[in-house]
mmCIF file of C-alpha atoms in Angstrom:
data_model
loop_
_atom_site.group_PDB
_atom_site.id
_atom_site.type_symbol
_atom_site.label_atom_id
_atom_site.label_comp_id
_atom_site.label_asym_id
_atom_site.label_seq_id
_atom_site.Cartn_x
_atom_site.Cartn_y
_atom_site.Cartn_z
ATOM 1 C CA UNK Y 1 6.702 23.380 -22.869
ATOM 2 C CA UNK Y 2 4.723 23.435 -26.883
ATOM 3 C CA UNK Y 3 6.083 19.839 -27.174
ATOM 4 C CA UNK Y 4 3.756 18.867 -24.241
ATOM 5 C CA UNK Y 5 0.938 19.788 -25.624
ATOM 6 C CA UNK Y 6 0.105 17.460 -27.980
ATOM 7 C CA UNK Y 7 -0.276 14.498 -26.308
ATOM 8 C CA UNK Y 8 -3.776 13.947 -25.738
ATOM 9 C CA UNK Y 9 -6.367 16.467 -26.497
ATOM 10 C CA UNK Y 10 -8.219 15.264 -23.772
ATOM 11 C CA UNK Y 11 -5.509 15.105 -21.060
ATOM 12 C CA UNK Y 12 -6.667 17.505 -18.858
ATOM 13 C CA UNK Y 13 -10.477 16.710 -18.381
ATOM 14 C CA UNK Y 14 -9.630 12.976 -18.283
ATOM 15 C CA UNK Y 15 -7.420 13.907 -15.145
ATOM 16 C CA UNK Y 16 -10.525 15.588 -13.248
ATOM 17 C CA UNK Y 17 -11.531 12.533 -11.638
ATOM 18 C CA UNK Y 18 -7.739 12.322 -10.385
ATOM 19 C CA UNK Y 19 -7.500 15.907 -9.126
ATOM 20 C CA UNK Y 20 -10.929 15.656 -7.335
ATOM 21 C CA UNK Y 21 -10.162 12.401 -5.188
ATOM 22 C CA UNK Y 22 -8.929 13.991 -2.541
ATOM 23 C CA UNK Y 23 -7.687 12.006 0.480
ATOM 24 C CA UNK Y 24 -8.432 12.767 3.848
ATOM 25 C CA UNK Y 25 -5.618 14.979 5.538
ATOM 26 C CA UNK Y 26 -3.184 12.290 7.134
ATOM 27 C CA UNK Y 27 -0.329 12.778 9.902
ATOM 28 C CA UNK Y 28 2.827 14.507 8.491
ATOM 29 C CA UNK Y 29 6.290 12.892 7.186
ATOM 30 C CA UNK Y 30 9.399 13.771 8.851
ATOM 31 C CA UNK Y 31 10.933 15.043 6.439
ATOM 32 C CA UNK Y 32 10.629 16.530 2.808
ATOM 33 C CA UNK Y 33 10.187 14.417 -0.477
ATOM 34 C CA UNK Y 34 10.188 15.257 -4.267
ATOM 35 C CA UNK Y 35 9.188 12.919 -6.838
ATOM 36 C CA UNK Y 36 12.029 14.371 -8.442
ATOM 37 C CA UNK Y 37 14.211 13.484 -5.802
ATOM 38 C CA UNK Y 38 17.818 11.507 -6.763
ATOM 39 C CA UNK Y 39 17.544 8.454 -5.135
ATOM 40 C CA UNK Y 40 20.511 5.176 -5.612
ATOM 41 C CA UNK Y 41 19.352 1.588 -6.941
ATOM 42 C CA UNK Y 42 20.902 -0.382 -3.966
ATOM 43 C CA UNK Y 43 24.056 -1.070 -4.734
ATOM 44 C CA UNK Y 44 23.920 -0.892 -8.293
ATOM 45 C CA UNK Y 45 25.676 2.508 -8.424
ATOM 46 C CA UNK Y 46 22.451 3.700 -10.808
ATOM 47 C CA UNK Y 47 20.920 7.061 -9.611
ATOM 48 C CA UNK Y 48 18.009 8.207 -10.877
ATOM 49 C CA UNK Y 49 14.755 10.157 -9.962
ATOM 50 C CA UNK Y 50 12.442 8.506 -6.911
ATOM 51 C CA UNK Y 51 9.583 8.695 -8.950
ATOM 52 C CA UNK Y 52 9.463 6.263 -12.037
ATOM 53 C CA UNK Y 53 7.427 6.673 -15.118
ATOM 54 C CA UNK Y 54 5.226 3.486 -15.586
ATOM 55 C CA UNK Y 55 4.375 2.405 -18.897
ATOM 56 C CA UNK Y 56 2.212 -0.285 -18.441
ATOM 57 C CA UNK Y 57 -1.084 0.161 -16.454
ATOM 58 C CA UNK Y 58 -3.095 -3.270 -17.385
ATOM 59 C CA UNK Y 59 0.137 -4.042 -19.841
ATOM 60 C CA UNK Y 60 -0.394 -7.299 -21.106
ATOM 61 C CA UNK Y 61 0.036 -8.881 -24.970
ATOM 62 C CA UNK Y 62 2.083 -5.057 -26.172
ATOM 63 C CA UNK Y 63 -0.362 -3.105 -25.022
ATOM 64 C CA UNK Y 64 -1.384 -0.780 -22.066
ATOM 65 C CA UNK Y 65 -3.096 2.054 -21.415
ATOM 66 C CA UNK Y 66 -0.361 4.093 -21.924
ATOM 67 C CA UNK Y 67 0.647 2.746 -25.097
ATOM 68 C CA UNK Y 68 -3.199 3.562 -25.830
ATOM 69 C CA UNK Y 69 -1.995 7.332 -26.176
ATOM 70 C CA UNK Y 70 0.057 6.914 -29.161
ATOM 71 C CA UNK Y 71 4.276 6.835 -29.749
ATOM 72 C CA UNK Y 72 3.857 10.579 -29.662
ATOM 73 C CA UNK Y 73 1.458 11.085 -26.907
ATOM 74 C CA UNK Y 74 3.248 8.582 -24.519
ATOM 75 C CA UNK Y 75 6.834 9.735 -25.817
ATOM 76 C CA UNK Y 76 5.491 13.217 -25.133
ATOM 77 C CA UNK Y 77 4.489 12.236 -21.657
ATOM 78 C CA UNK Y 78 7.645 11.082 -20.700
ATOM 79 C CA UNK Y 79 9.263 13.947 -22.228
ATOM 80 C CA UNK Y 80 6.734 16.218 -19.805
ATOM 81 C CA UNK Y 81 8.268 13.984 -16.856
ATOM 82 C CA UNK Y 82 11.557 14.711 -17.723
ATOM 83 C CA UNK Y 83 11.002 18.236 -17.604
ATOM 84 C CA UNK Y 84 9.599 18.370 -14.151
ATOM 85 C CA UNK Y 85 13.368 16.624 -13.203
ATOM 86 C CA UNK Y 86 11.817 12.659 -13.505
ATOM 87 C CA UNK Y 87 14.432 10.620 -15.025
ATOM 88 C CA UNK Y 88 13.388 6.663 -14.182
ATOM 89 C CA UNK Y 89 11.468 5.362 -17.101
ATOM 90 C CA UNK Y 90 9.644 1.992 -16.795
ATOM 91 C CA UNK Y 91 8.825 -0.368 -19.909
ATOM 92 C CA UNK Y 92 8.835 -3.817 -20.376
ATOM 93 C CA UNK Y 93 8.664 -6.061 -23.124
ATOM 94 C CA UNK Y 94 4.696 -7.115 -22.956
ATOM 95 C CA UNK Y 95 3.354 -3.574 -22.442
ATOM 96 C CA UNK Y 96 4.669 -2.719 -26.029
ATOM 97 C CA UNK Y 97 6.140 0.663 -24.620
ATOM 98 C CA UNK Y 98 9.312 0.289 -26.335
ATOM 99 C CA UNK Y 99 9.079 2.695 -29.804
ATOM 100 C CA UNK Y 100 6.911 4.895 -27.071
ATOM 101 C CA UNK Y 101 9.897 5.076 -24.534
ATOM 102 C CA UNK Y 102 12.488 5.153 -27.865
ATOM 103 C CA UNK Y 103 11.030 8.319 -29.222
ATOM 104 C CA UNK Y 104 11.386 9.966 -25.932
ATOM 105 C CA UNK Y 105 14.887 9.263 -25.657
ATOM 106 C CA UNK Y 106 15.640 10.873 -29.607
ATOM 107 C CA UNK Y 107 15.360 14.230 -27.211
ATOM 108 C CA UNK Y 108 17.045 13.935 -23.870
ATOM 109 C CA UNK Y 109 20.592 12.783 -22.947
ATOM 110 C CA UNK Y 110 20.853 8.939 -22.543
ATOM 111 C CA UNK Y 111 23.145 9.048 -19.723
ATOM 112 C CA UNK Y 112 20.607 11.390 -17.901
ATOM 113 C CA UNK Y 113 17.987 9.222 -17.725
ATOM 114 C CA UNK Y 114 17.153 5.176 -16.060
ATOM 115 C CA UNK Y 115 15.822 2.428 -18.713
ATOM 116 C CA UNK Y 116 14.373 -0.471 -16.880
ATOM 117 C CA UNK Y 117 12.765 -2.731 -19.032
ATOM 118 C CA UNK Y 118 11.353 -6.570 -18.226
ATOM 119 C CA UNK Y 119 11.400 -9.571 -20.333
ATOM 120 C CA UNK Y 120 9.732 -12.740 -20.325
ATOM 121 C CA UNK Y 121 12.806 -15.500 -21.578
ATOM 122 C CA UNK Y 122 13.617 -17.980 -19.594
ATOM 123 C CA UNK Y 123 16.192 -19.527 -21.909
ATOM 124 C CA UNK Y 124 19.371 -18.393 -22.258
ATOM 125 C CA UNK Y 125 19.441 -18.040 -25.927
ATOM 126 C CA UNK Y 126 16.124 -16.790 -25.739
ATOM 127 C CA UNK Y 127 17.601 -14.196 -23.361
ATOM 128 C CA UNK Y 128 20.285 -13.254 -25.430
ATOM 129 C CA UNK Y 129 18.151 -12.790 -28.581
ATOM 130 C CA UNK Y 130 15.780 -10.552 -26.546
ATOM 131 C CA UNK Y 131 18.784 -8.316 -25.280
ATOM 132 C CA UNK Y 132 19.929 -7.611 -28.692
ATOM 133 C CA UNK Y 133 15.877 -6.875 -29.983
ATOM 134 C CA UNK Y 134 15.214 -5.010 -27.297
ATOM 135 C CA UNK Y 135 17.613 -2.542 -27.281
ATOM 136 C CA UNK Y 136 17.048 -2.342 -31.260
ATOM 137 C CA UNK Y 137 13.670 -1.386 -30.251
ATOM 138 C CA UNK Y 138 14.313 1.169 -27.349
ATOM 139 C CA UNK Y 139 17.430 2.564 -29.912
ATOM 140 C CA UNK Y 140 19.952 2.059 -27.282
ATOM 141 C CA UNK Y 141 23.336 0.354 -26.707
ATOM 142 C CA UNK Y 142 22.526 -0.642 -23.041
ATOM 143 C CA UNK Y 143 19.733 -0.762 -20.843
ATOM 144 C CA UNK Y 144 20.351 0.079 -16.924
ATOM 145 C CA UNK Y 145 17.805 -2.652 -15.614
ATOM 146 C CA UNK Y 146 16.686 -5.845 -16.799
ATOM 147 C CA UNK Y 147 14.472 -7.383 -15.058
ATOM 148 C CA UNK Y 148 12.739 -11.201 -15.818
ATOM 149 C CA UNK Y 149 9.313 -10.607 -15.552
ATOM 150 C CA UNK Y 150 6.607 -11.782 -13.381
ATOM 151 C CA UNK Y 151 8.463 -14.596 -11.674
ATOM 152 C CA UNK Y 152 6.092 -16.944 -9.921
ATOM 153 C CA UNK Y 153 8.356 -20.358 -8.881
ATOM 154 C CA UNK Y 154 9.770 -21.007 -5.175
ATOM 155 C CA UNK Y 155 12.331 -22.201 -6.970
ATOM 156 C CA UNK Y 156 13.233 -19.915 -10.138
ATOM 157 C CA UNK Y 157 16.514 -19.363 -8.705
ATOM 158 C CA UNK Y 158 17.489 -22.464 -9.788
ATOM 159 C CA UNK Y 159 15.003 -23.537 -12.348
ATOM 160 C CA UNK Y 160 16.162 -20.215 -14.347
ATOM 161 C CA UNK Y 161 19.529 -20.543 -13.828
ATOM 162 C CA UNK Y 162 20.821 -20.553 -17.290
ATOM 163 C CA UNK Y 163 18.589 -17.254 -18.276
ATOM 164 C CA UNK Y 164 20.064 -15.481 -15.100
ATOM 165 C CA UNK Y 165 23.486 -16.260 -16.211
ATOM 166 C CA UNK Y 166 23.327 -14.867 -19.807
ATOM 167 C CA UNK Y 167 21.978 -11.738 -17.964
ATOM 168 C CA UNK Y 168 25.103 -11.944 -16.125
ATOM 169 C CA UNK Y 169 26.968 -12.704 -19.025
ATOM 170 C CA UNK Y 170 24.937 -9.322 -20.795
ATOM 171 C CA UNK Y 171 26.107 -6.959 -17.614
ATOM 172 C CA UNK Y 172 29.693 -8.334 -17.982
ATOM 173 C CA UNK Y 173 29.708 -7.089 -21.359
ATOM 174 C CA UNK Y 174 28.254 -3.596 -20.338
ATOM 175 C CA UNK Y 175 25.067 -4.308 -22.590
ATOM 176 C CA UNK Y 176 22.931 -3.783 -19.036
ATOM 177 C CA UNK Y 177 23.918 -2.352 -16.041
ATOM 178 C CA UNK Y 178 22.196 -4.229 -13.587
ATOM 179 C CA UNK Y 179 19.634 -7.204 -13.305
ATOM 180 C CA UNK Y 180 16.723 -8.519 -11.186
ATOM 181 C CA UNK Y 181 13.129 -9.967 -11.160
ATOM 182 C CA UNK Y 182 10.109 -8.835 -10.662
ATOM 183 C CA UNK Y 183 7.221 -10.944 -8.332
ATOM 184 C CA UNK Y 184 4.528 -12.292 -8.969
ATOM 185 C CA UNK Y 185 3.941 -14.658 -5.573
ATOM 186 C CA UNK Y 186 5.359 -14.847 -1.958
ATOM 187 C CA UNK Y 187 7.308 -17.628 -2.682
ATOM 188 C CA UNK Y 188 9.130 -16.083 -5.847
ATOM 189 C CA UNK Y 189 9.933 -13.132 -3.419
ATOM 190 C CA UNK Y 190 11.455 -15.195 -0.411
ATOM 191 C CA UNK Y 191 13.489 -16.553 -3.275
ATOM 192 C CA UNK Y 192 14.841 -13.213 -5.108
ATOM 193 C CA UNK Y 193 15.582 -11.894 -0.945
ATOM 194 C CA UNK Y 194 17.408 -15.021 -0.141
ATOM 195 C CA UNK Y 195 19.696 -15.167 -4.087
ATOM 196 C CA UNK Y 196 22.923 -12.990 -4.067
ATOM 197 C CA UNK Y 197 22.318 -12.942 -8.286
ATOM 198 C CA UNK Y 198 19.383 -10.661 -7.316
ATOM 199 C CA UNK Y 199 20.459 -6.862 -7.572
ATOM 200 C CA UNK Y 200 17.154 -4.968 -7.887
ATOM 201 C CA UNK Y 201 13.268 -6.575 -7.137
ATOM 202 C CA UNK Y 202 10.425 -4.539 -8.668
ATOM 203 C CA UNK Y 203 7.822 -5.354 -5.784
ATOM 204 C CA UNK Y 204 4.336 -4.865 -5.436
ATOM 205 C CA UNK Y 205 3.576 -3.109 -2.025
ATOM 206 C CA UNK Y 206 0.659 -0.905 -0.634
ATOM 207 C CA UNK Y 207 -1.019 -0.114 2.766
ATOM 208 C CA UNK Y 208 -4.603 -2.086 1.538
ATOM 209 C CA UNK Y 209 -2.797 -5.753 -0.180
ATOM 210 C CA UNK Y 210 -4.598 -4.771 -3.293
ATOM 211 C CA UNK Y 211 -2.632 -7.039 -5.900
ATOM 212 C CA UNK Y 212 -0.061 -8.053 -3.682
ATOM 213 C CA UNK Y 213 1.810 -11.282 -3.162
ATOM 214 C CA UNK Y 214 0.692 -11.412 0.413
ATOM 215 C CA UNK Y 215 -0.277 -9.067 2.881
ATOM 216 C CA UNK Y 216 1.682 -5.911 3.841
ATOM 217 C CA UNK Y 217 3.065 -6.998 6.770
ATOM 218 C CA UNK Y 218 4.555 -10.495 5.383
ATOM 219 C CA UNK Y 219 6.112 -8.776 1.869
ATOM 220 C CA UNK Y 220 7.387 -6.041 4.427
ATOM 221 C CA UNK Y 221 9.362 -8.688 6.573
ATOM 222 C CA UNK Y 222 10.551 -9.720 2.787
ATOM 223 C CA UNK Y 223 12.435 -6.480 2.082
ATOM 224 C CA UNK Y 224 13.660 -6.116 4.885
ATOM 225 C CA UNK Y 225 15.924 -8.872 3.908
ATOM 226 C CA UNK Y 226 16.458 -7.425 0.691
ATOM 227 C CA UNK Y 227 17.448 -4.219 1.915
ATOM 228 C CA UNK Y 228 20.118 -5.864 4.687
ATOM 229 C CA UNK Y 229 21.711 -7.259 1.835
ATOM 230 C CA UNK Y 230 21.959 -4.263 -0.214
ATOM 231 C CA UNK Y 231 19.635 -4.979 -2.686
ATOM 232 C CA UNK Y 232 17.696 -2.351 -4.970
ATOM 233 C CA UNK Y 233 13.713 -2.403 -4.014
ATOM 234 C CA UNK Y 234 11.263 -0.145 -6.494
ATOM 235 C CA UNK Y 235 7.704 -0.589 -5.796
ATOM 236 C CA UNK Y 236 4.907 -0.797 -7.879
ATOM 237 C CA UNK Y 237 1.184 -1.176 -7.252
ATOM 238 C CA UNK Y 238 1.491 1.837 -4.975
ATOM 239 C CA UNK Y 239 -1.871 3.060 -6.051
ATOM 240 C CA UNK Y 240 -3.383 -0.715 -6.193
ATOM 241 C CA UNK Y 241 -3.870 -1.011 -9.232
ATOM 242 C CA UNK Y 242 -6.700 1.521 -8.877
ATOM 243 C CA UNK Y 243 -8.101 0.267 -5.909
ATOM 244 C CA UNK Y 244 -6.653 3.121 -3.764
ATOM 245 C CA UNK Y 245 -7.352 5.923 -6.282
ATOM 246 C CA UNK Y 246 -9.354 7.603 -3.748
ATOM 247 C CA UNK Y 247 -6.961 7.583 -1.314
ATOM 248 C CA UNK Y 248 -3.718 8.365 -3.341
ATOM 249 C CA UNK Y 249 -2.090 10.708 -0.372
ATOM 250 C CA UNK Y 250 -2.606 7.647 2.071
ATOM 251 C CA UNK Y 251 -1.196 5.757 -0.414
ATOM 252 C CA UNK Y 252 2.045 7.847 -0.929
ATOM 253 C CA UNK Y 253 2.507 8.602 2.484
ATOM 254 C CA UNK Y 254 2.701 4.867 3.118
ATOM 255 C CA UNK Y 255 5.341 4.200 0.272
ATOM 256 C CA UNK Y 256 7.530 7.011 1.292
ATOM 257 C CA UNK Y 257 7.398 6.485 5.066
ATOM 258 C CA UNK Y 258 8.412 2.813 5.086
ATOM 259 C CA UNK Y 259 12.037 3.362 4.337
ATOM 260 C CA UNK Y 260 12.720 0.229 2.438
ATOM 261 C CA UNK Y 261 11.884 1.153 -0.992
ATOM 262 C CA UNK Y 262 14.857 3.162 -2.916
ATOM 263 C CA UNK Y 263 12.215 4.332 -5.799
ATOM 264 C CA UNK Y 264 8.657 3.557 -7.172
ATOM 265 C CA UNK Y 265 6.665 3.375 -10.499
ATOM 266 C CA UNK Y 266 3.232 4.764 -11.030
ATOM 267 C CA UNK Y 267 1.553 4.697 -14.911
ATOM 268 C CA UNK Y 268 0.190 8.329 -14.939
ATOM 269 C CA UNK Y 269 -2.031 8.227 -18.256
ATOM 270 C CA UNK Y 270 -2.164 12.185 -19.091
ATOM 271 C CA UNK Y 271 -0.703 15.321 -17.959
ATOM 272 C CA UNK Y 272 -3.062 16.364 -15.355
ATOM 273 C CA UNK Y 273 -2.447 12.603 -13.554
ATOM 274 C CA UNK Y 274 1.212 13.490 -14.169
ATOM 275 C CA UNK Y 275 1.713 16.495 -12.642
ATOM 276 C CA UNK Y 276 -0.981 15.805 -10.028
ATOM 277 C CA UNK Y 277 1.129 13.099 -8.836
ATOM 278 C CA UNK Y 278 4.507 15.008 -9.120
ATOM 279 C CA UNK Y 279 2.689 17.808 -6.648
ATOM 280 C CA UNK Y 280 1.223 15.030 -4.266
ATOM 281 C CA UNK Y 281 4.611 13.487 -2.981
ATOM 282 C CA UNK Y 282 5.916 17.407 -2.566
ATOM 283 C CA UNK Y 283 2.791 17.798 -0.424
ATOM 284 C CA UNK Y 284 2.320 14.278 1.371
ATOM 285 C CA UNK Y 285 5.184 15.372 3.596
#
């Protein structure tokens, strides 16, 4: 427990406004969930916890709030994760997580915990140069999911085709386990359902649309698809990018009743919005 307790001074007032937005009470789940719950990546053959460890809450040019804590305050957060039996940690190349999420793993098994990271090549040599970096930076030999990041096109599929195929070429070689996209527009996400090369889609769902790619209903229709096929679905945005802060239970009930997604990320940015959040999806249900 001491190395949990130095990660932010702070941590625990600066989760107050967290703890006190309570959401109305909300019609029961029909069964029991844990964010520490082990939960398979499609068919990937990757298990790991339901809940994932976000790193990058307004991540953009190697920073994020998270980062905003320090190598040893966000390492230390993970680390406090861990503990309560989380094992998905979420990074990506433009949030600048990676020494954050590389400290953490100095003091827990590798092959106990899930590294998905995202990166922004879309040249294969690009690609390749980025595999080799990254994992430099995240002091790893492999990295379970790789993701390209924020894909936009109707037509990336084919557009991208030479990056997806050195991250083809990377899994064949056991330097990551598994590959995907994550979505950035409707169209991009029609694509990823409809392309066998797609194994796992980070996708942004929640019950309001709040930074969506379309409205729930449509991106629901969406993985549906993905999930006939066997692909791996995490969600993000669950919380809308703030916008349902007030109404996290409603928010959580909604993500764990739908039955498409196999595992979500949420960027807690201290202990108390950590552990908060950990008791929330025991209680939701």
């Amino acid at each position: 427990m001491d190395r949990r307790r130095f990660i932010v001074g702070t941590g625990y007032v600066l989760g107050t406004a967290w703890l006190a937005s309570e959401s109305p009470a909300l019609s029961a789940l029909d069964r029991e969930f844990s964010a520490a719950d082990t939960v398979e990546i499609g068919k990937t053959g990757i298990k790991t916890s339901r809940l994932a460890m976000g790193t990058g809450t307004h991540g953009t040019d190697h920073h994020s709030n998270q980062t905003a804590l320090g190598v040893k305050g966000l390492s230390g957060l993970l680390l406090n994760g861990y503990d309560h039996g989380l094992r998905f940690f979420d990074t990506a190349d433009s949030y600048g997580s990676h020494p954050h999420v590389a400290e953490a793993l100095k003091h827990v098994p590798r092959d106990k915990v899930t590294v998905m990271t995202k990166i922004w090549s879309r040249d294969p040599k690009a690609v390749r140069a980025d595999l080799d970096r990254v994992r430099k930076e995240l002091g790893t030999d492999y990295l379970d999911i790789c993701l390209m990041h924020c894909v936009t096109e109707s037509d990336w599929t084919e557009r991208y085709r030479g990056a997806m195929d050195a991250l083809s070429e990377a899994k064949e070689k056991g330097v990551i386990r598994s590959h995907g996209c994550s979505c950035h527009s409707i169209k991009a996400l029609r694509a990823a359902a409809r392309s066998p090369w797609v194994e796992v889609d980070l996708v942004r769902i929640n019950p309001v649309g709040a930074e969506m790619d379309a409205d729930p209903d449509t991106v629901l229709s969406v993985l549906r698809e993905m999930r006939a096929t066997g692909k791996g679905v995490v969600g993000m945005k669950i919380l809308g990018d703030g916008a349902l802060r007030r109404r996290q239970d409603e928010a959580l009930r909604y993500a764990l009743s739908l039955g498409l997604l196999d595992a979500f990320t949420i960027g807690a940015e201290n202990l108390a919005e950590q552990e908060d959040l950990i008791r929330r999806i025991a209680q939701v249900a």
